[in-house]
Amino acid sequence: MQVTQYQMARHPVGPPTTDDFAAAPVDLGSRPASAVRVKLNALSLDPYIRMRMAGRYIADNLKPGDPITSEAICTVIESNTSALPPGSTVATMVPWQAVADVDPARCRPVNLGDMPVRYGLGVLGMPGLTAYAGVTRLLKPGPDDVIVVSAASGPVGATVGQLCKAAGARVIGIAGGAEKCAWVKDVARFDDCIDYRQEDLATGLARLCPEGPTGYFDNVGGQMLRTVLGKLRPGGRIVLCGIIADYNEPEVAAGPTSMEIMGARAHIMGLIVFDHEDLRPEWERVGAEMIRAGTLVTREEIVSGLAAAPAAFARLMRGENQGKVLVEV
Ligand SMILES: NC(=O)c1ccc[n+]([C@@H]2O[C@H](COP(=O)([O-])OP(=O)(O)OC[C@H]3O[C@@H](n4cnc5c(N)ncnc54)[C@H](OP(=O)(O)O)[C@@H]3O)[C@@H](O)[C@H]2O)c1
């Protein structure tokens, strides 16, 4: 059986373009007895893939000619593993190709009840779990807090803000563009949202919270982190979740200085979602309850067919995505 595999053609320079990807025919042959064969239903596009394309991620870095891999929701079509019979729905890392052979030990059965199964890649999957772990285990917001969240319309940021609202905090988003800010305020019901493309961020923060935020959930890093740190209330908490400002840059930029951190008496916490896998069943239950109750909304950008994945990923890495980016296969 032949499939079309999408590979990294070369290391991107700056924001990725479709020329950084190549489509190649791959012969799958027959399935190794130790593997299960899966058919992809929905593929997740996530910013960390850009770090792997740069060779700077914590694992699974890519070199030219390697298949791009992502988490996907798949249907098992061939298997010798009794726990994963044909027809099972699983989440697993797969190369960007319609059918793949994968290690059954790396397949996670997905059963989200009445929720759409694709939510297992977004609001009820890795990005949602990142938000839930970061908020409940690190940020721990309460009614006295004013929390700022960057990349506020994305799957992590939007979930963070809504969880902080549910905990009684006042929540201010940061997002790029009037349309994203309107969604963050009107649909995700943040208290406010600063359009950093229209208004100087420091001015916006001073306007909306003159006493400074008590917490910042940082999805962006770079200058945005330094600006919010400069406005933080003394002793405020910062959860470092992402540095997307750096992903397209040739190297990771220097962060805030020790002096800036000391000046803010800041408590800075690093978040890696893999440390919080134990929370997944709880989040699937709590998140689904919030969705049913209307207190958690999500936004998705769904493109059709693997051939559309490179362009959709390039849009994500230019900040042009409208929520969680998924490829329906
Ligand atoms: N620590 C962990 O374990 C963990 C787990 C999952 C995700 N993350 C990180 O969390 C962050 C959010 O992830 P997500 O999946 O929810 O994605 P996302 O918010 O949809 O990420 C894309 C958004 O980032 C914003 N952005 C800001 N500066 C950018 C720049 N220089 N280039 C491109 N985009 C920029 C853009 O929104 P605006 O236009 O609104 O700024 C863009 O739409 C990412 O940094 C991701 O790597 C970390």
mmCIF file of C-alpha atoms and ligand atoms in Angstrom:
data_model
loop_
_atom_site.group_PDB
_atom_site.id
_atom_site.type_symbol
_atom_site.label_atom_id
_atom_site.label_comp_id
_atom_site.label_asym_id
_atom_site.label_seq_id
_atom_site.Cartn_x
_atom_site.Cartn_y
_atom_site.Cartn_z
ATOM 1 C CA MET A 1 0.000 0.000 0.000
ATOM 2 C CA GLN A 2 1.336 3.427 -0.957
ATOM 3 C CA VAL A 3 0.602 6.598 0.991
ATOM 4 C CA THR A 4 1.668 10.213 0.540
ATOM 5 C CA GLN A 5 3.909 11.297 3.400
ATOM 6 C CA TYR A 6 4.561 14.961 4.242
ATOM 7 C CA GLN A 7 8.180 15.540 5.206
ATOM 8 C CA MET A 8 10.357 18.428 6.267
ATOM 9 C CA ALA A 9 12.176 19.478 3.069
ATOM 10 C CA ARG A 10 14.541 21.882 4.843
ATOM 11 C CA HIS A 11 14.872 23.781 8.103
ATOM 12 C CA PRO A 12 12.626 26.868 7.830
ATOM 13 C CA VAL A 13 14.186 30.295 8.070
ATOM 14 C CA GLY A 14 11.739 32.632 9.807
ATOM 15 C CA PRO A 15 8.033 31.757 9.609
ATOM 16 C CA PRO A 16 7.660 28.428 7.752
ATOM 17 C CA THR A 17 6.363 28.369 4.195
ATOM 18 C CA THR A 18 4.896 25.503 2.186
ATOM 19 C CA ASP A 19 8.309 25.143 0.448
ATOM 20 C CA ASP A 20 9.725 23.858 3.745
ATOM 21 C CA PHE A 21 7.563 20.737 3.273
ATOM 22 C CA ALA A 22 7.662 17.999 0.630
ATOM 23 C CA ALA A 23 5.175 15.279 -0.284
ATOM 24 C CA ALA A 24 6.721 11.870 -1.004
ATOM 25 C CA PRO A 25 5.164 8.482 -1.832
ATOM 26 C CA VAL A 26 5.941 5.862 0.814
ATOM 27 C CA ASP A 27 5.319 2.130 0.535
ATOM 28 C CA LEU A 28 3.771 0.891 3.775
ATOM 29 C CA GLY A 29 4.255 -2.793 3.015
ATOM 30 C CA SER A 30 2.578 -5.230 5.341
ATOM 31 C CA ARG A 31 2.042 -4.353 8.984
ATOM 32 C CA PRO A 32 4.764 -5.529 11.415
ATOM 33 C CA ALA A 33 3.172 -7.962 13.896
ATOM 34 C CA SER A 34 4.141 -5.755 16.834
ATOM 35 C CA ALA A 35 2.408 -2.659 15.397
ATOM 36 C CA VAL A 36 -1.196 -1.612 14.933
ATOM 37 C CA ARG A 37 -2.232 -0.057 11.627
ATOM 38 C CA VAL A 38 -4.284 3.109 12.005
ATOM 39 C CA LYS A 39 -6.227 5.391 9.701
ATOM 40 C CA LEU A 40 -5.981 9.090 10.551
ATOM 41 C CA ASN A 41 -9.217 10.993 11.213
ATOM 42 C CA ALA A 42 -7.966 14.297 12.587
ATOM 43 C CA LEU A 43 -4.425 15.622 12.871
ATOM 44 C CA SER A 44 -3.325 18.291 15.355
ATOM 45 C CA LEU A 45 -1.127 21.210 14.297
ATOM 46 C CA ASP A 46 0.724 22.725 17.259
ATOM 47 C CA PRO A 47 3.347 25.465 17.628
ATOM 48 C CA TYR A 48 5.933 23.058 19.157
ATOM 49 C CA ILE A 49 6.315 21.432 15.691
ATOM 50 C CA ARG A 50 8.111 24.612 14.605
ATOM 51 C CA MET A 51 10.678 24.069 17.400
ATOM 52 C CA ARG A 52 11.230 20.516 16.198
ATOM 53 C CA MET A 53 11.727 21.830 12.651
ATOM 54 C CA ALA A 54 14.393 24.159 14.060
ATOM 55 C CA GLY A 55 16.037 21.279 15.958
ATOM 56 C CA ARG A 56 15.451 23.013 19.294
ATOM 57 C CA TYR A 57 12.631 21.007 20.901
ATOM 58 C CA ILE A 58 13.037 18.835 23.999
ATOM 59 C CA ALA A 59 12.546 15.651 21.889
ATOM 60 C CA ASP A 60 12.001 14.292 18.357
ATOM 61 C CA ASN A 61 13.833 17.035 16.476
ATOM 62 C CA LEU A 62 13.664 16.856 12.676
ATOM 63 C CA LYS A 63 16.224 16.865 9.906
ATOM 64 C CA PRO A 64 15.491 17.338 6.183
ATOM 65 C CA GLY A 65 13.733 14.288 4.749
ATOM 66 C CA ASP A 66 12.165 13.256 8.065
ATOM 67 C CA PRO A 67 8.387 12.815 8.177
ATOM 68 C CA ILE A 68 6.617 15.505 10.175
ATOM 69 C CA THR A 69 4.777 13.885 13.081
ATOM 70 C CA SER A 70 1.801 15.115 15.093
ATOM 71 C CA GLU A 71 -0.715 13.811 17.540
ATOM 72 C CA ALA A 72 -3.791 12.503 15.723
ATOM 73 C CA ILE A 73 -7.125 10.879 16.425
ATOM 74 C CA CYS A 74 -7.108 7.596 14.521
ATOM 75 C CA THR A 75 -9.174 4.481 13.939
ATOM 76 C CA VAL A 76 -7.396 1.149 14.338
ATOM 77 C CA ILE A 77 -7.814 -0.816 11.103
ATOM 78 C CA GLU A 78 -5.468 -3.799 11.698
ATOM 79 C CA SER A 79 -4.278 -5.157 15.020
ATOM 80 C CA ASN A 80 -3.126 -8.247 16.917
ATOM 81 C CA THR A 81 -3.507 -6.397 20.217
ATOM 82 C CA SER A 82 -6.657 -7.443 22.058
ATOM 83 C CA ALA A 83 -6.848 -4.104 23.913
ATOM 84 C CA LEU A 84 -6.956 -2.235 20.569
ATOM 85 C CA PRO A 85 -9.236 -4.192 18.226
ATOM 86 C CA PRO A 86 -10.027 -2.860 14.733
ATOM 87 C CA GLY A 87 -12.537 -0.021 15.065
ATOM 88 C CA SER A 88 -10.985 1.381 18.275
ATOM 89 C CA THR A 89 -10.482 5.143 18.443
ATOM 90 C CA VAL A 90 -7.057 6.162 19.703
ATOM 91 C CA ALA A 91 -4.833 9.223 20.010
ATOM 92 C CA THR A 92 -1.227 8.674 19.003
ATOM 93 C CA MET A 93 1.757 10.356 17.349
ATOM 94 C CA VAL A 94 1.790 9.638 13.629
ATOM 95 C CA PRO A 95 3.661 10.764 10.541
ATOM 96 C CA TRP A 96 1.628 13.091 8.336
ATOM 97 C CA GLN A 97 0.190 10.330 6.116
ATOM 98 C CA ALA A 98 -3.320 8.877 5.860
ATOM 99 C CA VAL A 99 -2.452 5.380 7.162
ATOM 100 C CA ALA A 100 0.418 4.475 9.515
ATOM 101 C CA ASP A 101 1.809 1.629 11.608
ATOM 102 C CA VAL A 102 2.318 2.626 15.235
ATOM 103 C CA ASP A 103 3.428 1.108 18.532
ATOM 104 C CA PRO A 104 0.297 0.026 20.453
ATOM 105 C CA ALA A 105 2.003 1.073 23.703
ATOM 106 C CA ARG A 106 1.943 4.648 22.419
ATOM 107 C CA CYS A 107 -1.776 4.615 21.572
ATOM 108 C CA ARG A 108 -4.196 6.164 24.049
ATOM 109 C CA PRO A 109 -7.821 5.033 23.700
ATOM 110 C CA VAL A 110 -10.104 8.061 23.390
ATOM 111 C CA ASN A 111 -13.628 8.016 24.747
ATOM 112 C CA LEU A 112 -15.099 11.452 25.327
ATOM 113 C CA GLY A 113 -18.733 10.323 25.580
ATOM 114 C CA ASP A 114 -21.040 12.972 24.119
ATOM 115 C CA MET A 115 -18.167 15.329 23.218
ATOM 116 C CA PRO A 116 -16.814 15.469 19.640
ATOM 117 C CA VAL A 117 -13.854 13.108 19.463
ATOM 118 C CA ARG A 118 -11.663 15.812 17.851
ATOM 119 C CA TYR A 119 -11.817 17.725 21.163
ATOM 120 C CA GLY A 120 -9.303 15.070 22.270
ATOM 121 C CA LEU A 121 -6.686 17.063 20.335
ATOM 122 C CA GLY A 122 -7.810 20.492 21.518
ATOM 123 C CA VAL A 123 -9.861 21.702 24.416
ATOM 124 C CA LEU A 124 -10.077 18.244 26.068
ATOM 125 C CA GLY A 125 -6.643 17.137 24.788
ATOM 126 C CA MET A 126 -3.070 18.324 25.173
ATOM 127 C CA PRO A 127 -3.725 22.101 24.956
ATOM 128 C CA GLY A 128 -6.677 21.921 27.371
ATOM 129 C CA LEU A 129 -4.698 19.744 29.769
ATOM 130 C CA THR A 130 -1.853 22.276 29.616
ATOM 131 C CA ALA A 131 -4.272 24.994 30.648
ATOM 132 C CA TYR A 132 -5.888 22.915 33.400
ATOM 133 C CA ALA A 133 -2.568 21.814 34.908
ATOM 134 C CA GLY A 134 -1.082 25.311 34.665
ATOM 135 C CA VAL A 135 -4.092 26.934 36.310
ATOM 136 C CA THR A 136 -4.924 24.385 39.001
ATOM 137 C CA ARG A 137 -1.404 23.290 39.968
ATOM 138 C CA LEU A 138 0.718 26.385 39.337
ATOM 139 C CA LEU A 139 -1.232 29.643 38.980
ATOM 140 C CA LYS A 140 -3.989 28.762 41.508
ATOM 141 C CA PRO A 141 -6.135 31.853 40.884
ATOM 142 C CA GLY A 142 -8.829 33.143 43.226
ATOM 143 C CA PRO A 143 -11.283 36.045 43.528
ATOM 144 C CA ASP A 144 -8.562 38.550 44.546
ATOM 145 C CA ASP A 145 -6.553 37.940 41.395
ATOM 146 C CA VAL A 146 -6.194 39.878 38.171
ATOM 147 C CA ILE A 147 -4.769 37.418 35.657
ATOM 148 C CA VAL A 148 -3.316 38.320 32.265
ATOM 149 C CA VAL A 149 -3.201 35.642 29.528
ATOM 150 C CA SER A 150 -1.355 35.972 26.199
ATOM 151 C CA ALA A 151 -2.299 34.229 22.931
ATOM 152 C CA ALA A 152 -5.736 34.452 24.536
ATOM 153 C CA SER A 153 -7.780 33.183 21.587
ATOM 154 C CA GLY A 154 -5.706 30.006 21.150
ATOM 155 C CA PRO A 155 -6.637 26.624 22.639
ATOM 156 C CA VAL A 156 -4.330 27.020 25.659
ATOM 157 C CA GLY A 157 -4.930 30.711 26.355
ATOM 158 C CA ALA A 158 -8.707 30.647 25.906
ATOM 159 C CA THR A 159 -9.026 27.678 28.262
ATOM 160 C CA VAL A 160 -6.716 29.283 30.836
ATOM 161 C CA GLY A 161 -8.787 32.466 30.877
ATOM 162 C CA GLN A 162 -12.094 30.646 31.262
ATOM 163 C CA LEU A 163 -10.705 28.492 34.095
ATOM 164 C CA CYS A 164 -9.441 31.624 35.857
ATOM 165 C CA LYS A 165 -12.874 33.233 35.430
ATOM 166 C CA ALA A 166 -14.488 30.130 36.887
ATOM 167 C CA ALA A 167 -12.160 30.507 39.901
ATOM 168 C CA GLY A 168 -13.450 34.056 40.428
ATOM 169 C CA ALA A 169 -10.479 36.020 39.064
ATOM 170 C CA ARG A 170 -10.653 39.053 36.825
ATOM 171 C CA VAL A 171 -9.095 38.040 33.494
ATOM 172 C CA ILE A 172 -7.459 40.208 30.836
ATOM 173 C CA GLY A 173 -6.464 38.607 27.553
ATOM 174 C CA ILE A 174 -3.809 39.733 25.092
ATOM 175 C CA ALA A 175 -4.469 38.906 21.442
ATOM 176 C CA GLY A 176 -3.490 40.146 18.004
ATOM 177 C CA GLY A 177 -6.275 41.881 16.091
ATOM 178 C CA ALA A 178 -9.782 43.221 16.656
ATOM 179 C CA GLU A 179 -11.500 40.027 15.562
ATOM 180 C CA LYS A 180 -9.567 37.805 18.004
ATOM 181 C CA CYS A 181 -10.112 40.296 20.832
ATOM 182 C CA ALA A 182 -13.850 40.443 20.141
ATOM 183 C CA TRP A 183 -14.047 36.631 20.370
ATOM 184 C CA VAL A 184 -12.019 36.598 23.598
ATOM 185 C CA LYS A 185 -14.311 39.182 25.229
ATOM 186 C CA ASP A 186 -17.713 38.396 23.768
ATOM 187 C CA VAL A 187 -17.594 34.616 23.371
ATOM 188 C CA ALA A 188 -14.956 33.388 25.845
ATOM 189 C CA ARG A 189 -16.171 36.088 28.283
ATOM 190 C CA PHE A 190 -12.811 37.405 29.481
ATOM 191 C CA ASP A 191 -13.282 40.730 31.286
ATOM 192 C CA ASP A 192 -11.108 42.565 28.775
ATOM 193 C CA CYS A 193 -8.707 41.929 25.940
ATOM 194 C CA ILE A 194 -5.801 44.077 24.759
ATOM 195 C CA ASP A 195 -5.143 44.141 21.022
ATOM 196 C CA TYR A 196 -1.354 44.492 21.145
ATOM 197 C CA ARG A 197 -1.258 45.239 17.430
ATOM 198 C CA GLN A 198 -3.390 48.356 17.981
ATOM 199 C CA GLU A 199 -2.395 49.527 21.457
ATOM 200 C CA ASP A 200 0.958 49.644 23.186
ATOM 201 C CA LEU A 201 0.804 46.738 25.657
ATOM 202 C CA ALA A 202 2.187 48.661 28.645
ATOM 203 C CA THR A 203 -0.385 51.416 28.017
ATOM 204 C CA GLY A 204 -3.180 48.868 27.751
ATOM 205 C CA LEU A 205 -2.178 47.169 30.996
ATOM 206 C CA ALA A 206 -1.952 50.526 32.818
ATOM 207 C CA ARG A 207 -5.394 51.441 31.450
ATOM 208 C CA LEU A 208 -7.102 48.181 32.422
ATOM 209 C CA CYS A 209 -5.336 47.351 35.691
ATOM 210 C CA PRO A 210 -3.490 50.358 37.117
ATOM 211 C CA GLU A 211 -2.411 48.346 40.184
ATOM 212 C CA GLY A 212 -0.903 45.680 37.963
ATOM 213 C CA PRO A 213 -1.851 42.035 37.393
ATOM 214 C CA THR A 214 -1.316 39.516 40.194
ATOM 215 C CA GLY A 215 -0.645 36.721 37.705
ATOM 216 C CA TYR A 216 0.442 36.169 34.115
ATOM 217 C CA PHE A 217 0.014 32.997 32.047
ATOM 218 C CA ASP A 218 2.695 33.440 29.403
ATOM 219 C CA ASN A 219 2.243 31.730 26.047
ATOM 220 C CA VAL A 220 4.514 34.077 24.104
ATOM 221 C CA GLY A 221 7.722 35.015 25.985
ATOM 222 C CA GLY A 222 10.033 37.645 24.483
ATOM 223 C CA GLN A 223 9.231 41.316 24.824
ATOM 224 C CA MET A 224 5.624 40.573 25.829
ATOM 225 C CA LEU A 225 6.858 38.738 28.933
ATOM 226 C CA ARG A 226 9.174 41.603 29.837
ATOM 227 C CA THR A 227 6.384 44.169 29.424
ATOM 228 C CA VAL A 228 3.913 42.252 31.627
ATOM 229 C CA LEU A 229 6.647 41.554 34.195
ATOM 230 C CA GLY A 230 7.299 45.295 34.346
ATOM 231 C CA LYS A 231 3.644 45.866 35.279
ATOM 232 C CA LEU A 232 3.237 42.883 37.640
ATOM 233 C CA ARG A 233 2.037 43.582 41.177
ATOM 234 C CA PRO A 234 4.884 42.854 43.654
ATOM 235 C CA GLY A 235 4.963 39.146 44.447
ATOM 236 C CA GLY A 236 2.874 38.236 41.401
ATOM 237 C CA ARG A 237 3.026 34.761 39.807
ATOM 238 C CA ILE A 238 4.051 33.967 36.269
ATOM 239 C CA VAL A 239 3.487 30.606 34.580
ATOM 240 C CA LEU A 240 5.895 30.157 31.678
ATOM 241 C CA CYS A 241 4.060 27.980 29.158
ATOM 242 C CA GLY A 242 5.283 28.974 25.685
ATOM 243 C CA ILE A 243 7.769 31.196 23.899
ATOM 244 C CA ILE A 244 6.121 31.402 20.484
ATOM 245 C CA ALA A 245 7.751 34.836 19.963
ATOM 246 C CA ASP A 246 11.026 32.901 19.569
ATOM 247 C CA TYR A 247 9.933 29.879 17.534
ATOM 248 C CA ASN A 248 10.555 31.501 14.149
ATOM 249 C CA GLU A 249 13.759 33.188 15.297
ATOM 250 C CA PRO A 250 17.218 31.717 14.649
ATOM 251 C CA GLU A 251 17.864 31.323 18.369
ATOM 252 C CA VAL A 252 16.071 31.708 21.678
ATOM 253 C CA ALA A 253 16.171 35.342 22.784
ATOM 254 C CA ALA A 254 17.455 36.341 26.203
ATOM 255 C CA GLY A 255 14.612 36.501 28.733
ATOM 256 C CA PRO A 256 13.941 39.051 31.450
ATOM 257 C CA THR A 257 16.931 40.046 33.545
ATOM 258 C CA SER A 258 17.385 38.938 37.144
ATOM 259 C CA MET A 259 16.973 42.598 38.094
ATOM 260 C CA GLU A 260 13.552 42.742 36.410
ATOM 261 C CA ILE A 261 12.471 39.539 38.169
ATOM 262 C CA MET A 262 13.789 40.769 41.524
ATOM 263 C CA GLY A 263 12.159 44.182 41.014
ATOM 264 C CA ALA A 264 8.784 42.515 40.585
ATOM 265 C CA ARG A 265 9.454 40.031 43.460
ATOM 266 C CA ALA A 266 8.010 37.630 40.915
ATOM 267 C CA HIS A 267 7.311 33.933 41.439
ATOM 268 C CA ILE A 268 8.093 32.281 38.109
ATOM 269 C CA MET A 269 6.978 28.700 37.369
ATOM 270 C CA GLY A 270 7.803 26.600 34.331
ATOM 271 C CA LEU A 271 5.085 24.338 32.903
ATOM 272 C CA ILE A 272 5.561 21.184 30.824
ATOM 273 C CA VAL A 273 2.296 19.405 30.114
ATOM 274 C CA PHE A 274 3.882 15.917 30.071
ATOM 275 C CA ASP A 275 4.421 16.185 33.849
ATOM 276 C CA HIS A 276 0.652 16.363 34.367
ATOM 277 C CA GLU A 277 -0.621 13.342 32.438
ATOM 278 C CA ASP A 278 -2.203 12.073 35.674
ATOM 279 C CA LEU A 279 -4.707 14.972 35.467
ATOM 280 C CA ARG A 280 -6.013 13.931 32.039
ATOM 281 C CA PRO A 281 -9.054 11.850 33.162
ATOM 282 C CA GLU A 282 -10.052 14.580 35.645
ATOM 283 C CA TRP A 283 -9.739 17.273 32.967
ATOM 284 C CA GLU A 284 -11.718 15.244 30.420
ATOM 285 C CA ARG A 285 -14.540 15.036 32.985
ATOM 286 C CA VAL A 286 -14.321 18.616 34.343
ATOM 287 C CA GLY A 287 -13.791 20.173 30.910
ATOM 288 C CA ALA A 288 -16.731 18.280 29.403
ATOM 289 C CA GLU A 289 -18.950 19.385 32.323
ATOM 290 C CA MET A 290 -17.923 23.009 31.738
ATOM 291 C CA ILE A 291 -18.620 22.722 27.989
ATOM 292 C CA ARG A 292 -22.066 21.256 28.686
ATOM 293 C CA ALA A 293 -22.768 24.004 31.234
ATOM 294 C CA GLY A 294 -21.697 26.669 28.714
ATOM 295 C CA THR A 295 -18.834 27.955 30.898
ATOM 296 C CA LEU A 296 -16.116 26.744 28.514
ATOM 297 C CA VAL A 297 -16.085 27.501 24.821
ATOM 298 C CA THR A 298 -13.497 26.643 22.230
ATOM 299 C CA ARG A 299 -12.664 27.825 18.775
ATOM 300 C CA GLU A 300 -11.400 25.594 15.992
ATOM 301 C CA GLU A 301 -9.949 26.112 12.542
ATOM 302 C CA ILE A 302 -10.483 22.878 10.627
ATOM 303 C CA VAL A 303 -8.882 22.344 7.240
ATOM 304 C CA SER A 304 -9.568 19.423 4.965
ATOM 305 C CA GLY A 305 -7.000 16.902 3.723
ATOM 306 C CA LEU A 306 -3.316 16.386 4.568
ATOM 307 C CA ALA A 307 -2.261 18.389 1.509
ATOM 308 C CA ALA A 308 -3.636 21.452 3.321
ATOM 309 C CA ALA A 309 -1.521 20.825 6.449
ATOM 310 C CA PRO A 310 1.672 22.701 5.432
ATOM 311 C CA ALA A 311 -0.214 25.907 4.548
ATOM 312 C CA ALA A 312 -2.348 25.665 7.697
ATOM 313 C CA PHE A 313 0.786 25.207 9.800
ATOM 314 C CA ALA A 314 2.414 28.203 8.105
ATOM 315 C CA ARG A 315 -0.676 30.320 8.939
ATOM 316 C CA LEU A 316 -0.501 29.141 12.577
ATOM 317 C CA MET A 317 3.120 30.220 12.775
ATOM 318 C CA ARG A 318 2.254 33.651 11.335
ATOM 319 C CA GLY A 319 -0.364 34.048 14.087
ATOM 320 C CA GLU A 320 -3.199 33.952 11.549
ATOM 321 C CA ASN A 321 -5.011 30.937 13.039
ATOM 322 C CA GLN A 322 -8.443 31.306 14.601
ATOM 323 C CA GLY A 323 -8.250 28.823 17.466
ATOM 324 C CA LYS A 324 -7.153 25.185 17.546
ATOM 325 C CA VAL A 325 -5.871 24.113 14.120
ATOM 326 C CA LEU A 326 -6.940 20.632 13.003
ATOM 327 C CA VAL A 327 -6.643 18.755 9.732
ATOM 328 C CA GLU A 328 -9.540 16.450 8.873
ATOM 329 C CA VAL A 329 -8.124 13.525 6.949
HETATM 330 N N1 LIG B 1 4.515 24.143 28.180
HETATM 331 C C1 LIG B 1 3.779 23.217 27.606
HETATM 332 O O1 LIG B 1 3.766 22.050 28.005
HETATM 333 C C2 LIG B 1 2.938 23.616 26.436
HETATM 334 C C3 LIG B 1 1.900 22.782 25.960
HETATM 335 C C4 LIG B 1 1.089 23.241 24.903
HETATM 336 C C5 LIG B 1 1.333 24.485 24.323
HETATM 337 N N2 LIG B 1 2.382 25.226 24.787
HETATM 338 C C6 LIG B 1 2.645 26.557 24.233
HETATM 339 O O2 LIG B 1 1.528 27.364 24.536
HETATM 340 C C7 LIG B 1 1.409 28.400 23.565
HETATM 341 C C8 LIG B 1 -0.012 28.427 23.012
HETATM 342 O O3 LIG B 1 -0.260 27.212 22.318
HETATM 343 P P1 LIG B 1 -1.621 26.970 21.533
HETATM 344 O O4 LIG B 1 -1.616 25.577 21.075
HETATM 345 O O5 LIG B 1 -2.764 27.477 22.352
HETATM 346 O O6 LIG B 1 -1.448 27.859 20.220
HETATM 347 P P2 LIG B 1 -2.022 29.230 19.758
HETATM 348 O O7 LIG B 1 -2.374 30.123 20.875
HETATM 349 O O8 LIG B 1 -3.041 29.027 18.737
HETATM 350 O O9 LIG B 1 -0.679 29.783 19.118
HETATM 351 C C9 LIG B 1 -0.605 30.630 18.055
HETATM 352 C C10 LIG B 1 -0.845 32.062 18.500
HETATM 353 O O10 LIG B 1 0.315 32.602 19.150
HETATM 354 C C11 LIG B 1 0.262 34.001 19.055
HETATM 355 N N3 LIG B 1 1.572 34.604 18.784
HETATM 356 C C12 LIG B 1 2.182 35.542 19.541
HETATM 357 N N4 LIG B 1 3.365 35.877 19.040
HETATM 358 C C13 LIG B 1 3.531 35.140 17.923
HETATM 359 C C14 LIG B 1 4.581 35.058 16.953
HETATM 360 N N5 LIG B 1 5.698 35.786 17.052
HETATM 361 N N6 LIG B 1 4.412 34.214 15.923
HETATM 362 C C15 LIG B 1 3.308 33.455 15.815
HETATM 363 N N7 LIG B 1 2.287 33.499 16.711
HETATM 364 C C16 LIG B 1 2.400 34.333 17.755
HETATM 365 C C17 LIG B 1 -0.730 34.315 17.943
HETATM 366 O O11 LIG B 1 -1.876 34.830 18.579
HETATM 367 P P3 LIG B 1 -2.046 36.415 18.767
HETATM 368 O O12 LIG B 1 -2.099 36.971 17.384
HETATM 369 O O13 LIG B 1 -3.313 36.527 19.492
HETATM 370 O O14 LIG B 1 -0.864 36.872 19.546
HETATM 371 C C18 LIG B 1 -1.058 32.965 17.340
HETATM 372 O O15 LIG B 1 -2.364 32.917 16.831
HETATM 373 C C19 LIG B 1 2.473 28.118 22.513
HETATM 374 O O16 LIG B 1 3.609 28.900 22.803
HETATM 375 C C20 LIG B 1 2.775 26.644 22.729
HETATM 376 O O17 LIG B 1 4.035 26.279 22.271
HETATM 377 C C21 LIG B 1 3.170 24.822 25.810
#
